Amino acid sequence: MSEASHVPRSVLVTGGAGFIGANFVEHLLDTDDTVKVTTLDALTYAGSLDNLARVIGNPRHAFVKGDITDAPLVNSILADSAIDTIVHFAAESHVDRSITGPAAFITTNVVGTFTLLEAARAAWQGRFGSGVRFHHVSTDEVFGSLNEDDPPFSEATPYSPNSPYSASKAGSDHLVRAYHHTYGLPVTITNCSNNYGPYQHAEKFIPTVIRSALAEKPIPIYGAGLNVRDWLYVGDHCAAIDLVIREGEDGETYLIGGRSERRNIDIASQICAILDELAPRGSGRYADLLTSVTDRLGHDFRYAIDSGRIERELGWHARETFDSGIRLTVDWYLANGSYLARL
């Protein structure tokens, strides 16, 4: 192990009943047979105990329903469970919802992060030198938009958020960094590209394409579908976060991406082709359902991540290509169709 190594023993996972959080809880319990995990989730529309079905009943896992802005609750969890590691996923995350209702994003993403930081600072006072760590999970959207020929985002890219969602995440990133530099709180931060895989909420792009296709309804594509995202399979993301928590340098940020830039229209077409193979329509092809809809306000053109730092320094590399990961994802939704109805 490196000098920076941190060994999590009792972990609080906020937002652990959501998409990435639930996958991370599974990953942690599957790969470390000594760690104890407490999941804190408010069970809003984006979280479900069904996502934790594999770990409910595991003696090393406890679930607490509650809000990260509830300071007494957070303080009691840290004390009662002797938490030494916080992995902070809990966030309002849907850009469209942030445009129509930004207040919830400020409350959860900024005030909630502040509440957790204050609780950690109080609970871990005197232990900042070793044995504790606050890990904050963020997004590439804090860096704004790229043009077609721009280099990918890196850890040196200036922040330039363009939506209420990304602005709230940028604010939480800055708070985490400030608590490290002001108080010495041991922290790490990761900014990831677009995730996909099991348990993703039905409102997101890839599940929407699958759901609409299987229902033989128009598959909505913003504008001409030319917006570009870098796609990261959620299992690879979880492995990267775990590695950063254990081996990342205190106070540092690592960008995590799949090196899989794709246009939205190309992703939708690829999903349609997989469904043509695995669950063919009675007549016609699923791609016939692709339908252009009015573009999102302030829709960023392109995101892309340079994962060079985490690859060089920590030895992480994505295991799934987009082609392998999207097939795994479509297979999962075909086997778990009830998830597509959760809007």
Coordinates of C-alpha atoms in Angstrom, one line a residue:
M1 CA 0.0 0.0 0.0
S2 CA 1.1 3.6 -0.6
E3 CA 1.7 6.1 2.2
A4 CA -1.7 7.6 1.3
S5 CA -3.6 4.4 1.8
H6 CA -6.9 4.5 3.7
V7 CA -8.6 1.3 4.9
P8 CA -12.3 1.8 5.3
R9 CA -13.9 -0.2 8.1
S10 CA -17.2 1.5 8.7
V11 CA -18.6 3.3 5.7
L12 CA -21.6 5.7 5.4
V13 CA -22.9 5.7 1.8
T14 CA -25.3 8.6 1.2
G15 CA -27.8 8.1 -1.6
G16 CA -27.0 4.4 -1.5
A17 CA -30.5 3.4 -2.7
G18 CA -30.0 5.4 -5.9
F19 CA -28.4 4.2 -9.2
I20 CA -24.7 4.6 -8.7
G21 CA -24.9 4.4 -4.9
A22 CA -26.6 1.0 -4.9
N23 CA -24.1 -0.4 -7.3
F24 CA -21.3 0.9 -5.1
V25 CA -22.8 -0.7 -1.9
E26 CA -23.0 -4.0 -3.7
H27 CA -19.4 -3.6 -4.9
L28 CA -18.1 -2.7 -1.5
L29 CA -19.8 -5.7 0.2
D30 CA -18.8 -8.0 -2.6
T31 CA -15.1 -7.1 -2.7
D32 CA -14.3 -6.4 1.0
D33 CA -15.5 -9.1 3.5
T34 CA -14.6 -7.0 6.6
V35 CA -16.2 -3.6 5.8
K36 CA -19.5 -2.5 7.3
V37 CA -21.8 -0.3 5.3
T38 CA -24.5 2.0 6.5
T39 CA -26.7 3.3 3.6
L40 CA -28.5 6.6 4.2
D41 CA -31.2 7.5 1.6
A42 CA -34.3 9.7 1.7
L43 CA -36.0 7.3 -0.8
T44 CA -37.2 10.1 -3.0
Y45 CA -38.4 9.2 -6.5
A46 CA -34.8 8.4 -7.6
G47 CA -34.1 5.9 -4.8
S48 CA -35.6 2.5 -4.0
L49 CA -35.0 -0.3 -1.6
D50 CA -35.5 -2.6 -4.6
N51 CA -32.0 -1.4 -5.7
L52 CA -30.6 -2.8 -2.5
A53 CA -32.4 -6.1 -2.6
R54 CA -29.1 -8.1 -2.8
V55 CA -27.7 -6.6 0.4
I56 CA -30.8 -6.2 2.6
G57 CA -30.3 -8.8 5.3
N58 CA -26.5 -8.8 5.0
P59 CA -25.3 -8.6 8.6
R60 CA -22.6 -6.1 7.4
H61 CA -25.2 -3.7 6.0
A62 CA -27.6 -1.3 7.7
F63 CA -30.2 0.9 6.0
V64 CA -31.3 4.3 7.4
K65 CA -34.1 6.3 5.8
G66 CA -33.4 9.9 6.1
D67 CA -32.2 13.2 4.6
I68 CA -28.6 14.4 4.4
T69 CA -29.8 17.8 5.5
D70 CA -31.0 16.4 8.8
A71 CA -27.9 17.3 11.0
P72 CA -29.0 15.4 14.2
L73 CA -29.6 12.2 12.2
V74 CA -26.3 12.5 10.4
N75 CA -24.5 13.2 13.6
S76 CA -26.0 10.2 15.3
I77 CA -25.1 7.8 12.5
L78 CA -21.5 8.9 12.6
A79 CA -21.4 8.4 16.3
D80 CA -23.5 5.2 16.6
S81 CA -21.8 3.3 13.8
A82 CA -18.3 4.7 14.4
I83 CA -18.1 5.8 10.7
D84 CA -14.6 6.3 9.4
T85 CA -15.4 6.8 5.8
I86 CA -18.2 8.8 4.1
V87 CA -18.9 8.2 0.4
H88 CA -21.2 11.0 -0.7
F89 CA -23.5 10.1 -3.7
A90 CA -26.7 11.7 -2.5
A91 CA -27.8 14.4 -5.0
E92 CA -30.5 15.7 -7.2
S93 CA -29.1 14.8 -10.6
H94 CA -31.5 15.3 -13.4
V95 CA -30.7 18.4 -15.5
D96 CA -34.2 18.8 -16.9
R97 CA -35.6 18.8 -13.3
S98 CA -33.1 21.4 -12.3
I99 CA -34.3 23.7 -15.0
T100 CA -37.9 23.5 -13.9
G101 CA -37.3 23.3 -10.1
P102 CA -33.8 24.4 -9.1
A103 CA -34.6 24.9 -5.4
A104 CA -34.3 21.2 -4.5
F105 CA -30.9 21.0 -6.2
I106 CA -29.5 23.8 -4.0
T107 CA -31.0 22.3 -0.8
T108 CA -29.8 18.7 -1.4
N109 CA -26.6 19.3 -3.3
V110 CA -25.2 22.3 -1.5
V111 CA -26.9 22.4 1.9
G112 CA -26.8 18.6 2.2
T113 CA -23.1 18.5 1.4
F114 CA -22.4 21.2 3.9
T115 CA -24.4 19.3 6.6
L116 CA -22.3 16.2 6.0
L117 CA -19.0 18.1 6.1
E118 CA -19.9 19.7 9.4
A119 CA -20.9 16.4 10.9
A120 CA -17.6 14.8 9.7
R121 CA -15.6 17.7 11.0
A122 CA -17.1 17.4 14.4
A123 CA -17.1 13.6 14.6
W124 CA -13.5 13.2 13.4
Q125 CA -11.8 16.1 15.2
G126 CA -8.4 14.9 16.3
R127 CA -8.4 12.0 13.8
F128 CA -7.6 14.1 10.7
G129 CA -4.1 12.7 10.4
S130 CA -5.2 9.1 9.7
G131 CA -8.1 6.7 9.6
V132 CA -10.9 8.8 8.2
R133 CA -11.9 10.1 4.8
F134 CA -14.7 12.0 3.2
H135 CA -15.2 11.1 -0.5
H136 CA -17.3 13.3 -2.7
V137 CA -18.7 12.0 -5.9
S138 CA -19.2 14.7 -8.6
T139 CA -19.8 15.1 -12.3
D140 CA -18.0 16.3 -15.4
E141 CA -20.8 18.8 -16.0
V142 CA -19.2 21.3 -13.6
F143 CA -16.7 22.0 -16.3
G144 CA -19.2 23.3 -18.8
S145 CA -19.4 22.3 -22.5
L146 CA -16.7 21.3 -25.0
N147 CA -16.6 22.1 -28.7
E148 CA -16.0 19.3 -31.2
D149 CA -12.2 19.8 -31.3
D150 CA -11.5 20.8 -27.7
P151 CA -9.3 18.5 -25.6
P152 CA -11.2 16.5 -22.9
F153 CA -11.7 17.8 -19.4
S154 CA -8.8 17.2 -17.0
E155 CA -8.2 18.0 -13.3
A156 CA -6.8 21.4 -14.5
T157 CA -10.0 22.4 -16.4
P158 CA -11.6 25.5 -14.9
Y159 CA -15.2 25.2 -13.6
S160 CA -17.9 26.6 -15.9
P161 CA -21.3 25.1 -15.0
N162 CA -24.2 25.9 -17.3
S163 CA -27.3 24.5 -15.5
P164 CA -28.7 24.8 -12.0
Y165 CA -27.7 21.1 -11.5
S166 CA -24.1 21.5 -12.5
A167 CA -23.9 24.8 -10.6
S168 CA -25.1 23.1 -7.5
K169 CA -22.5 20.3 -7.9
A170 CA -19.8 22.8 -8.5
G171 CA -20.8 24.5 -5.3
S172 CA -20.6 21.2 -3.4
D173 CA -17.2 20.4 -4.9
H174 CA -15.9 23.8 -3.7
L175 CA -17.2 23.2 -0.2
V176 CA -15.5 19.9 0.1
R177 CA -12.2 21.4 -1.1
A178 CA -12.6 24.3 1.3
Y179 CA -13.1 22.0 4.3
H180 CA -9.9 20.3 3.4
H181 CA -7.9 23.4 3.0
T182 CA -9.5 25.3 5.9
Y183 CA -9.9 22.6 8.5
G184 CA -7.7 19.8 7.3
L185 CA -10.6 17.4 6.7
P186 CA -9.3 14.4 4.8
V187 CA -11.1 14.4 1.5
T188 CA -11.0 13.1 -2.0
I189 CA -13.2 14.1 -5.0
T190 CA -14.0 12.4 -8.2
N191 CA -15.7 13.9 -11.3
C192 CA -17.2 11.2 -13.6
S193 CA -18.6 11.1 -17.1
N194 CA -22.2 9.9 -17.8
N195 CA -22.9 6.5 -16.1
Y196 CA -25.0 3.7 -17.4
G197 CA -25.9 0.2 -16.2
P198 CA -28.2 -1.6 -13.8
Y199 CA -30.6 0.3 -11.5
Q200 CA -30.5 3.6 -13.5
H201 CA -33.7 5.5 -13.1
A202 CA -36.1 5.3 -16.0
E203 CA -36.1 9.0 -16.6
K204 CA -32.4 9.0 -17.8
F205 CA -31.5 8.8 -21.5
I206 CA -30.5 5.2 -22.0
P207 CA -33.4 3.7 -20.0
T208 CA -35.8 6.1 -21.8
V209 CA -34.6 4.8 -25.1
I210 CA -35.1 1.1 -24.0
R211 CA -38.5 1.8 -22.4
S212 CA -39.9 3.8 -25.3
A213 CA -38.7 1.2 -27.8
L214 CA -40.1 -1.8 -25.9
A215 CA -43.4 0.1 -25.6
E216 CA -43.3 0.8 -29.3
K217 CA -43.7 4.6 -28.6
P218 CA -41.7 7.4 -30.2
I219 CA -38.1 7.4 -28.8
P220 CA -37.3 11.0 -28.0
I221 CA -34.1 12.5 -29.2
Y222 CA -33.2 16.1 -28.3
G223 CA -32.7 18.0 -31.6
A224 CA -30.8 16.0 -34.1
G225 CA -29.1 13.9 -31.4
L226 CA -25.7 15.3 -32.1
N227 CA -24.8 16.1 -28.5
V228 CA -21.8 14.0 -27.4
R229 CA -21.1 12.4 -24.0
D230 CA -18.4 10.2 -22.6
W231 CA -20.0 7.0 -21.3
L232 CA -18.8 5.1 -18.2
Y233 CA -20.2 1.7 -17.2
V234 CA -21.3 2.0 -13.6
G235 CA -19.3 -1.1 -12.4
D236 CA -16.1 0.5 -13.6
H237 CA -17.0 3.7 -11.9
C238 CA -17.6 1.9 -8.6
A239 CA -14.2 0.2 -8.8
A240 CA -12.6 3.6 -9.5
I241 CA -14.2 5.2 -6.5
D242 CA -13.2 2.4 -4.2
L243 CA -9.6 2.7 -5.5
V244 CA -9.5 6.5 -4.9
I245 CA -10.9 6.1 -1.4
R246 CA -8.1 3.6 -0.5
E247 CA -5.2 4.9 -2.5
G248 CA -6.0 8.4 -3.6
E249 CA -4.0 11.4 -2.3
D250 CA -5.6 13.4 0.5
G251 CA -7.2 16.6 -0.9
E252 CA -6.9 15.6 -4.5
T253 CA -9.4 15.3 -7.4
Y254 CA -9.5 12.4 -9.9
L255 CA -11.5 12.4 -13.2
I256 CA -13.1 9.1 -14.2
G257 CA -14.3 8.5 -17.7
G258 CA -14.9 5.6 -20.0
R259 CA -13.0 6.9 -23.0
S260 CA -16.2 6.2 -24.9
E261 CA -17.5 9.4 -26.6
R262 CA -20.7 8.8 -28.4
R263 CA -23.4 11.0 -30.1
N264 CA -26.9 10.6 -28.6
I265 CA -28.3 9.5 -31.9
D266 CA -25.7 6.8 -32.3
I267 CA -26.3 5.4 -28.8
A268 CA -30.0 5.2 -29.5
S269 CA -29.5 3.6 -32.8
Q270 CA -27.1 1.0 -31.2
I271 CA -29.7 0.2 -28.5
C272 CA -32.3 -0.2 -31.2
A273 CA -30.1 -2.7 -33.1
I274 CA -29.5 -4.7 -29.9
L275 CA -33.2 -4.8 -29.2
D276 CA -33.9 -5.9 -32.9
E277 CA -31.7 -8.9 -32.1
L278 CA -32.9 -9.7 -28.6
A279 CA -36.6 -8.7 -28.6
P280 CA -37.6 -8.0 -32.2
R281 CA -40.8 -6.0 -33.0
G282 CA -43.7 -7.7 -34.7
S283 CA -43.0 -5.5 -37.7
G284 CA -40.4 -3.0 -38.6
R285 CA -37.3 -2.0 -36.7
Y286 CA -37.0 -0.1 -33.4
A287 CA -34.9 2.6 -35.1
D288 CA -38.1 3.6 -37.0
L289 CA -39.3 5.0 -33.7
L290 CA -36.5 7.5 -33.3
T291 CA -38.2 11.0 -33.0
S292 CA -36.6 14.4 -32.7
V293 CA -38.0 16.6 -29.9
T294 CA -37.4 20.2 -28.9
D295 CA -33.9 20.6 -27.5
R296 CA -33.2 21.1 -23.8
L297 CA -32.6 24.7 -22.6
G298 CA -28.9 25.4 -22.5
H299 CA -28.0 21.9 -23.7
D300 CA -24.2 21.5 -23.4
F301 CA -22.8 20.2 -26.7
R302 CA -20.1 17.8 -25.6
Y303 CA -18.5 16.3 -22.5
A304 CA -15.3 14.2 -22.5
I305 CA -12.9 13.2 -19.8
D306 CA -9.2 12.6 -19.8
S307 CA -8.8 9.7 -17.2
G308 CA -5.0 9.9 -17.5
R309 CA -4.3 10.8 -13.9
I310 CA -6.2 7.9 -12.3
E311 CA -4.8 5.5 -14.9
R312 CA -1.2 6.6 -14.4
E313 CA -1.2 7.1 -10.6
L314 CA -3.6 4.5 -9.3
G315 CA -3.6 1.9 -12.2
W316 CA -7.4 2.1 -12.8
H317 CA -8.7 1.3 -16.3
A318 CA -12.3 0.8 -17.5
R319 CA -12.9 -2.9 -18.1
E320 CA -16.0 -2.5 -20.2
T321 CA -16.0 -0.9 -23.6
F322 CA -19.2 0.9 -24.6
D323 CA -20.1 -2.0 -26.9
S324 CA -19.8 -4.6 -24.1
G325 CA -21.3 -2.3 -21.4
I326 CA -24.4 -1.3 -23.4
R327 CA -25.1 -4.9 -24.2
L328 CA -24.9 -5.8 -20.5
T329 CA -27.2 -2.9 -19.8
V330 CA -29.9 -3.8 -22.3
D331 CA -29.7 -7.5 -21.1
W332 CA -30.3 -6.3 -17.6
Y333 CA -33.3 -4.1 -18.4
L334 CA -34.9 -6.9 -20.5
A335 CA -34.6 -9.2 -17.4
N336 CA -35.7 -6.4 -15.0
G337 CA -38.5 -4.7 -16.9
S338 CA -40.2 -3.3 -13.9
Y339 CA -37.5 -0.7 -13.5
L340 CA -38.5 0.9 -16.8
A341 CA -41.9 1.8 -15.4
R342 CA -40.6 3.9 -12.5
L343 CA -41.2 7.4 -13.6

